[in-house]
Amino acid sequence: MTEAIARPEAMKQLLQGIADDAQDYAKLLELLEQQFRAAISHKLGMLAELAEQLGQVATALETRRARRVELATVLAGPQPSMDAVFALLRPDARARVLADWAALEQQVISAKALSRRNGDLMAEQYTIMQRVLHGDDQTYEPA
């Protein structure tokens, strides 16, 4: 981090980043669903557009993650944890942010699962296309 930041402002930015991540993960999940539908339909142009959009969202999420680490360090010291940061909040605010954080973690898990599903589908499509174009080396080999 290049500039000093007051702890209240650091907490404000960190909490806003969590809210922004939740919005971007909702976008990411929708884009991954669109990517799946485009892959099933073999819409290459749409896949390229979606790849660009997915990259933009992923870049924004990574930028905020890195900033969150910086802000957490300001709030909780070296090698901070989110639990240590959340412990600084009043009980009512802590309960809300813990719920938001848990929801965000679920979005991350869902995004990873959808991404894996999409990757598996596209890899299988590639493999099938290679077999169609170049033949299957094991077509006549005994089982």
Short mmCIF file of N, CA, C and O in Angstrom, two decimals, residues 138-143:
data_model
loop_
_atom_site.label_atom_id
_atom_site.label_comp_id
_atom_site.label_asym_id
_atom_site.label_seq_id
_atom_site.Cartn_x
_atom_site.Cartn_y
_atom_site.Cartn_z
N GLN A 138 -7.72 -45.47 -31.56
CA GLN A 138 -8.02 -46.76 -30.93
C GLN A 138 -9.30 -47.38 -31.47
O GLN A 138 -9.82 -48.31 -30.87
N THR A 139 -9.76 -46.93 -32.60
CA THR A 139 -11.02 -47.43 -33.14
C THR A 139 -11.01 -48.95 -33.34
O THR A 139 -11.96 -49.64 -33.01
N TYR A 140 -9.92 -49.49 -33.87
CA TYR A 140 -9.87 -50.91 -34.19
C TYR A 140 -8.95 -51.71 -33.28
O TYR A 140 -8.62 -52.84 -33.58
N GLU A 141 -8.54 -51.14 -32.18
CA GLU A 141 -7.70 -51.88 -31.26
C GLU A 141 -8.57 -52.74 -30.37
O GLU A 141 -9.68 -52.33 -30.00
N PRO A 142 -8.09 -53.92 -30.00
CA PRO A 142 -8.88 -54.77 -29.09
C PRO A 142 -9.03 -54.11 -27.73
O PRO A 142 -8.15 -53.36 -27.29
N ALA A 143 -10.12 -54.40 -27.09
CA ALA A 143 -10.40 -53.81 -25.78
C ALA A 143 -9.56 -54.42 -24.71
O ALA A 143 -9.08 -55.46 -24.73
#
